[in-house]
Tab-separated table of C-alpha atoms in Angstrom:
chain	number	residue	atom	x	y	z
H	284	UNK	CA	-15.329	10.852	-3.573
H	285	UNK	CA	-18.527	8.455	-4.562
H	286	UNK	CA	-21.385	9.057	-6.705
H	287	UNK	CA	-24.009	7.204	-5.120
H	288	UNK	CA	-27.017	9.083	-3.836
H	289	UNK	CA	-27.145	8.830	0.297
H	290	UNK	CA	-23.991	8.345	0.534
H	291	UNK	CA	-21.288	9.896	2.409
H	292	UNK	CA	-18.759	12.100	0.250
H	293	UNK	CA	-15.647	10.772	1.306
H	294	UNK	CA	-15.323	6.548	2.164
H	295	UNK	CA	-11.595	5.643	3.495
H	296	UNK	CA	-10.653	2.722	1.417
H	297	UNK	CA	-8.194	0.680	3.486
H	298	UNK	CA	-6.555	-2.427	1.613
H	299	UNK	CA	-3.201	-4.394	2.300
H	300	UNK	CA	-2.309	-7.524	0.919
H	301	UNK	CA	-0.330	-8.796	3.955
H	302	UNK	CA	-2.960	-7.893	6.251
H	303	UNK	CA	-1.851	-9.590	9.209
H	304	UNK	CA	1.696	-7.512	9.193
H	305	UNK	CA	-0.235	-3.984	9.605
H	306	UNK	CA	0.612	-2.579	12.887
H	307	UNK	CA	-1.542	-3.155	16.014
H	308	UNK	CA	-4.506	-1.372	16.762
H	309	UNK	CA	-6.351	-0.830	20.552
H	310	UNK	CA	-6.598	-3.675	22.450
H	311	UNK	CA	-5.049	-7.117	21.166
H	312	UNK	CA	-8.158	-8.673	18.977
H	313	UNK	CA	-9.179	-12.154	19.386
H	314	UNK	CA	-8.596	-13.584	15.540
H	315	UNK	CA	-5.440	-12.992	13.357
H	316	UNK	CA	-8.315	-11.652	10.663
H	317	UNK	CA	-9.470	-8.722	12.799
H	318	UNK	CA	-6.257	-7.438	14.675
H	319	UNK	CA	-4.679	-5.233	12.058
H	320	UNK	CA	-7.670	-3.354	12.054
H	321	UNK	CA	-8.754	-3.497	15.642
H	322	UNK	CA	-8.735	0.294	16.094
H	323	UNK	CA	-10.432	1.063	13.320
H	324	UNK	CA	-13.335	-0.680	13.841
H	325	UNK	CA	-15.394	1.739	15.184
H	326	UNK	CA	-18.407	2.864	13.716
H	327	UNK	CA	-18.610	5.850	16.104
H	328	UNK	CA	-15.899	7.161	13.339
H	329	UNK	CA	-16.417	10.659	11.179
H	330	UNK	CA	-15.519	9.149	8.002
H	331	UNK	CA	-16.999	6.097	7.152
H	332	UNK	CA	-14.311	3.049	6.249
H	333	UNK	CA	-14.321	-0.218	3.518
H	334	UNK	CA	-12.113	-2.778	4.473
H	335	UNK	CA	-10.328	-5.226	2.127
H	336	UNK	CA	-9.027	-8.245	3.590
H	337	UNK	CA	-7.500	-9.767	0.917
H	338	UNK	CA	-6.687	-13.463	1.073
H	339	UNK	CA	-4.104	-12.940	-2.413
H	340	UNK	CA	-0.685	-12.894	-0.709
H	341	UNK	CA	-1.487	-13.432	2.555
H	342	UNK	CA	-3.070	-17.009	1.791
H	343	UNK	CA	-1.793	-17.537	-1.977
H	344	UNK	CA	-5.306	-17.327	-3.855
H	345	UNK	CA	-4.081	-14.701	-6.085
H	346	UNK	CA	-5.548	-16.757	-8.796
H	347	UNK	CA	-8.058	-15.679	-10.016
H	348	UNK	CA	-8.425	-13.904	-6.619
H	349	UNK	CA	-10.298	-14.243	-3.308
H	350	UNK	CA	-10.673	-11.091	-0.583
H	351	UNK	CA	-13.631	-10.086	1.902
H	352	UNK	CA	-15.027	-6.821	2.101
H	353	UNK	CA	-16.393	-5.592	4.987
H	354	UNK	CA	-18.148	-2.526	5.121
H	355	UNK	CA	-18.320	0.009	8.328
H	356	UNK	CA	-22.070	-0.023	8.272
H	357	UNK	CA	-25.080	-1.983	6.541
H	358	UNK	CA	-26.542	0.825	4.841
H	359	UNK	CA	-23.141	1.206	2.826
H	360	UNK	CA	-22.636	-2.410	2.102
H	361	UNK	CA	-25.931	-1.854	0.642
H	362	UNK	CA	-25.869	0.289	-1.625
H	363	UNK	CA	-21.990	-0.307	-2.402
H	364	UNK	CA	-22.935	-3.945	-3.589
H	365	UNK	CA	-23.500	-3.608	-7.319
H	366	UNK	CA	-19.951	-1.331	-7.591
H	367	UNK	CA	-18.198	-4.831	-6.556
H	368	UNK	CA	-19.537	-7.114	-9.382
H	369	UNK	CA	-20.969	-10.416	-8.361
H	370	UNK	CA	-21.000	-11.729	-4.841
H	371	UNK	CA	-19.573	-15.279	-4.456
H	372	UNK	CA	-19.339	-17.963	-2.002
H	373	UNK	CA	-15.957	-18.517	-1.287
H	374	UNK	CA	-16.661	-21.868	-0.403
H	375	UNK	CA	-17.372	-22.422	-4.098
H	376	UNK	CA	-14.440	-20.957	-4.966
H	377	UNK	CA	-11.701	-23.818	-4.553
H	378	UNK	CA	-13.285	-26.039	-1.344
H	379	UNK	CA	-9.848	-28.111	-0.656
H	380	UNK	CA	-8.072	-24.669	-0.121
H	381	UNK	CA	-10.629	-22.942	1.886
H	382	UNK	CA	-10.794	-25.625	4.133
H	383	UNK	CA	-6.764	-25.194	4.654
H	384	UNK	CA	-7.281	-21.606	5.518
H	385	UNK	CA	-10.177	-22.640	8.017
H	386	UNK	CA	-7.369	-25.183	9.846
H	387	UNK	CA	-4.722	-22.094	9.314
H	388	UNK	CA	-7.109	-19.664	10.883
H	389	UNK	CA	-8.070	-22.172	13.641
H	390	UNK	CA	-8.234	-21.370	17.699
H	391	UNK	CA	-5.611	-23.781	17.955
H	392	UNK	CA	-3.051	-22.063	15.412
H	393	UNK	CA	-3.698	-18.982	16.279
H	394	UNK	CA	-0.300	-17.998	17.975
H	395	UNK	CA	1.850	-19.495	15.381
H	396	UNK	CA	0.083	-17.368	12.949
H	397	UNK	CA	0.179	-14.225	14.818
H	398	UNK	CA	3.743	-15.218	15.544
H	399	UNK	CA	3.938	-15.266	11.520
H	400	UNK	CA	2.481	-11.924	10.737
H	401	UNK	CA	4.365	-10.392	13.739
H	402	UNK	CA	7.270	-11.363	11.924
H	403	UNK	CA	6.372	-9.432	8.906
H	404	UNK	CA	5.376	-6.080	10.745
H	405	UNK	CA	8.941	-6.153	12.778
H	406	UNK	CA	10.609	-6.677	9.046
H	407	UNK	CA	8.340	-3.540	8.102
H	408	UNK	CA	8.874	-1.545	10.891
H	409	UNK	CA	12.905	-2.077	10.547
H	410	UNK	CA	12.240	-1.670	6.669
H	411	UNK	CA	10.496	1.997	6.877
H	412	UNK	CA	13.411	3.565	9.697
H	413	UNK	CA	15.680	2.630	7.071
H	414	UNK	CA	13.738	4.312	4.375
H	415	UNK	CA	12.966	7.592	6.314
H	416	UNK	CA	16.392	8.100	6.764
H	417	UNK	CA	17.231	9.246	3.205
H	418	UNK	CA	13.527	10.366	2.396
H	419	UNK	CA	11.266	10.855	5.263
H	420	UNK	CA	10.774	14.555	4.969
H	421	UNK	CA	8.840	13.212	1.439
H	422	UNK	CA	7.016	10.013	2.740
H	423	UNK	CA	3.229	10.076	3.558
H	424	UNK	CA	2.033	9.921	6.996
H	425	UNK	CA	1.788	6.243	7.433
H	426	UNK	CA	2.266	3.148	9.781
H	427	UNK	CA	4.797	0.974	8.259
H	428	UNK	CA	3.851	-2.081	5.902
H	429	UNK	CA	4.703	-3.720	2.838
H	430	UNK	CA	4.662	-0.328	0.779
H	431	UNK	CA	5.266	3.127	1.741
H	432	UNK	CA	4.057	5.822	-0.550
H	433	UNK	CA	6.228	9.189	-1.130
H	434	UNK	CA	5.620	12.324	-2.657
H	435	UNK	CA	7.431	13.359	-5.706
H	436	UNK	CA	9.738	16.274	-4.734
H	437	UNK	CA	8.017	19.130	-7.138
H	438	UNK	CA	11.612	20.896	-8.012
H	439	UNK	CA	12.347	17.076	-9.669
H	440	UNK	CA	9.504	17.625	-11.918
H	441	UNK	CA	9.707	20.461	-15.084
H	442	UNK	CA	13.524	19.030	-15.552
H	443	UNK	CA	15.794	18.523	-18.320
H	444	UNK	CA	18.682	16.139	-17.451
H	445	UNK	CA	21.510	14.410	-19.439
H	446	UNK	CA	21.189	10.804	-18.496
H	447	UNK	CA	24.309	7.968	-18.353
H	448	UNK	CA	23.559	6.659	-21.274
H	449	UNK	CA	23.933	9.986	-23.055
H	450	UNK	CA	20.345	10.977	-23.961
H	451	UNK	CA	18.892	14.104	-22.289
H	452	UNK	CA	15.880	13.495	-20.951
H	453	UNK	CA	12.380	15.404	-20.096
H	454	UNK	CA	10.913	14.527	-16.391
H	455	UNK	CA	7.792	16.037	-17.140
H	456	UNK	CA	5.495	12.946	-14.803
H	457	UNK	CA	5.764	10.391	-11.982
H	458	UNK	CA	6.525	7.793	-15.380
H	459	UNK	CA	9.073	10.174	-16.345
H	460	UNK	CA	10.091	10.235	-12.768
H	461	UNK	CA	9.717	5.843	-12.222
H	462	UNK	CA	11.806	5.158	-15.740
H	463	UNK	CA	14.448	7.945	-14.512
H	464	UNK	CA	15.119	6.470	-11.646
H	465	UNK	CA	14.951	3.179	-12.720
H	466	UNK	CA	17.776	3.240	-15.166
H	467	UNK	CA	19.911	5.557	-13.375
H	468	UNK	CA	19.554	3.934	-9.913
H	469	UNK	CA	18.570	0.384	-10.380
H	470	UNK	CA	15.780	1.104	-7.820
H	471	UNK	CA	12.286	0.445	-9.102
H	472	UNK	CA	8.994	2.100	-8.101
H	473	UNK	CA	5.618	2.302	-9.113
H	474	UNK	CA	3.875	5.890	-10.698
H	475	UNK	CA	0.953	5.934	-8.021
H	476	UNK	CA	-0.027	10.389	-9.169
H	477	UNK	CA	-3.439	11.038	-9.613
H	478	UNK	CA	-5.472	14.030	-11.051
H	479	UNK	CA	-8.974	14.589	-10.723
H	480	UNK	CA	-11.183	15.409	-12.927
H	481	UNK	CA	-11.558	19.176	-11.142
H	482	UNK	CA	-7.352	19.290	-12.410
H	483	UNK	CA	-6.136	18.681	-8.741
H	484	UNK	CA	-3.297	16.380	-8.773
H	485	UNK	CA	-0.617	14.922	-6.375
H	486	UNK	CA	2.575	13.405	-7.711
H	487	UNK	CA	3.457	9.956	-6.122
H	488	UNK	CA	5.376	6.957	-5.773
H	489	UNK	CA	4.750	3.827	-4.304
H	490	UNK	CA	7.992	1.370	-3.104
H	491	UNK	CA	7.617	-2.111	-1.615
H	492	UNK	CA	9.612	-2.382	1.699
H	493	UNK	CA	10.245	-6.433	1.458
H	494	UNK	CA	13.757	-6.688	1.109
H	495	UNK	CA	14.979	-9.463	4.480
H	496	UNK	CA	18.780	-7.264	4.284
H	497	UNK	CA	17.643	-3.647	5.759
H	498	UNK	CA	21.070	-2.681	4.100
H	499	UNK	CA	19.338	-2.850	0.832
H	500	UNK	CA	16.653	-0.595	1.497
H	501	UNK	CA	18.908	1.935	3.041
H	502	UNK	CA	20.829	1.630	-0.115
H	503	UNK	CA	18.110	1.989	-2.344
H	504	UNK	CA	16.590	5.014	-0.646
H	505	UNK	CA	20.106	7.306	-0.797
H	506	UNK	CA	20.101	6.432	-4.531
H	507	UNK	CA	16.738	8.091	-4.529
H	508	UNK	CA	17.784	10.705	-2.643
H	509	UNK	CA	20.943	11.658	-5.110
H	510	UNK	CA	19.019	11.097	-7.481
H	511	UNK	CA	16.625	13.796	-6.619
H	512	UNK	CA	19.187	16.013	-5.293
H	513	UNK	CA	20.388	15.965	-9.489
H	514	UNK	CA	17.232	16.356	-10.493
H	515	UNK	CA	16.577	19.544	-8.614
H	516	UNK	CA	19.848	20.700	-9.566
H	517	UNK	CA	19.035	19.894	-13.343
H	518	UNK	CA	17.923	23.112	-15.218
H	519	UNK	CA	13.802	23.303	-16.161
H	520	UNK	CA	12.779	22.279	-19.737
């Protein structure tokens, strides 16, 4: 939800920092910048999208951080401007690097690079069948990427359970949740919950899917499963 006047309610935010690995979209695009989000680019859309091509990762600018946004019409970009701080040229920003990403991202390279990012998305891809098979009935609708999001089984939250190193322990949150898992599986995620201000909330979790040995994803995601299978099992607080 926004609060700018004359805008629509609801913008679809779509950011990934290894751009290039998203799955394929429509018809195959004509630069490596624009083919992950091929199909999407279609202003004839209901819900207006903002897309964050971020050059972090994918191009190693993470400091102190380079991305385009491009907006799915003018009259957003508009009046979204001043919520994005100060526009710079990225030209500016470090020239010698820039001008490696223009050689990178030139006609001539363009294969190899695709041939780079296609790499990535089959990693992915391989990365999220491994993951579903221990927790795909709690994973968010979603091509596969770098991170896959689940939900936070609700009969794990509300629990009371006697942890290895002794100490009973309240899983009252997704942090409760993260640290529980974290020291009883060796499998780390990231709290992504939210609550709005109206008191609506979803309970979340976000994993990265990176691992090059699929065994150690499938690993990781039955840990998370017995995990949660004791934590439903574990009586309420």
């Amino acid at each position: 939800m926004n609060r700018h006047a004359g805008l629509p309610n609801t913008v679809h935010i779509v950011d990934n920092p290894y751009f290039g690995g998203l799955s394929q979209r429509g018809k195959r695009a004509e630069t490596v910048l624009r083919s992950p989000y091929d199909g999407m680019r279609d202003n004839g859309t209901l819900t207006p999208h903002i897309y964050n091509t971020s050059l972090a990762k994918a191009f190693a600018l993470a400091t102190p951080g380079a991305h385009i946004m491009s907006f799915s019409d003018a009259d957003m970009a508009e009046k979204y401007a001043g919520s994005y701080g100060k526009s710079r040229n990225l030209l500016s920003y470090d020239p010698a690097a820039i001008a490696a990403i223009g050689g990178m991202l030139a006609p001539a390279n363009e294969n190899l690079i695709r041939e780079h990012f296609e790499f990535l998305n089959t990693k992915y891809t391989r990365n999220f069948k491994a993951f579903s098979k221990h927790l795909g009935k709690d994973l968010l609708p979603a091509d596969p990427g770098m991170v896959v999001t689940t939900k936070i089984p609700a009969e794990c939250l509300g629990k009371s359970v006697k942890c290895s190193d002794g100490v009973t322990r309240e899983i009252k949150s997704g942090h409760d949740y993260s640290e529980y898992l974290g020291n009883e599986t060796g499998v780390i995620g990231v709290d992504q919950s939210i609550t709005r201000p109206s008191g609506q909330s979803w309970s979340l979790m976000r994993w990265a899917l990176k691992a090059e040995d699929v065994s150690l994803v499938e690993e990781g995601a039955a840990k998370i499963a017995k995990a949660n299978k004791r934590l439903a099992n574990a009586p309420s607080i």
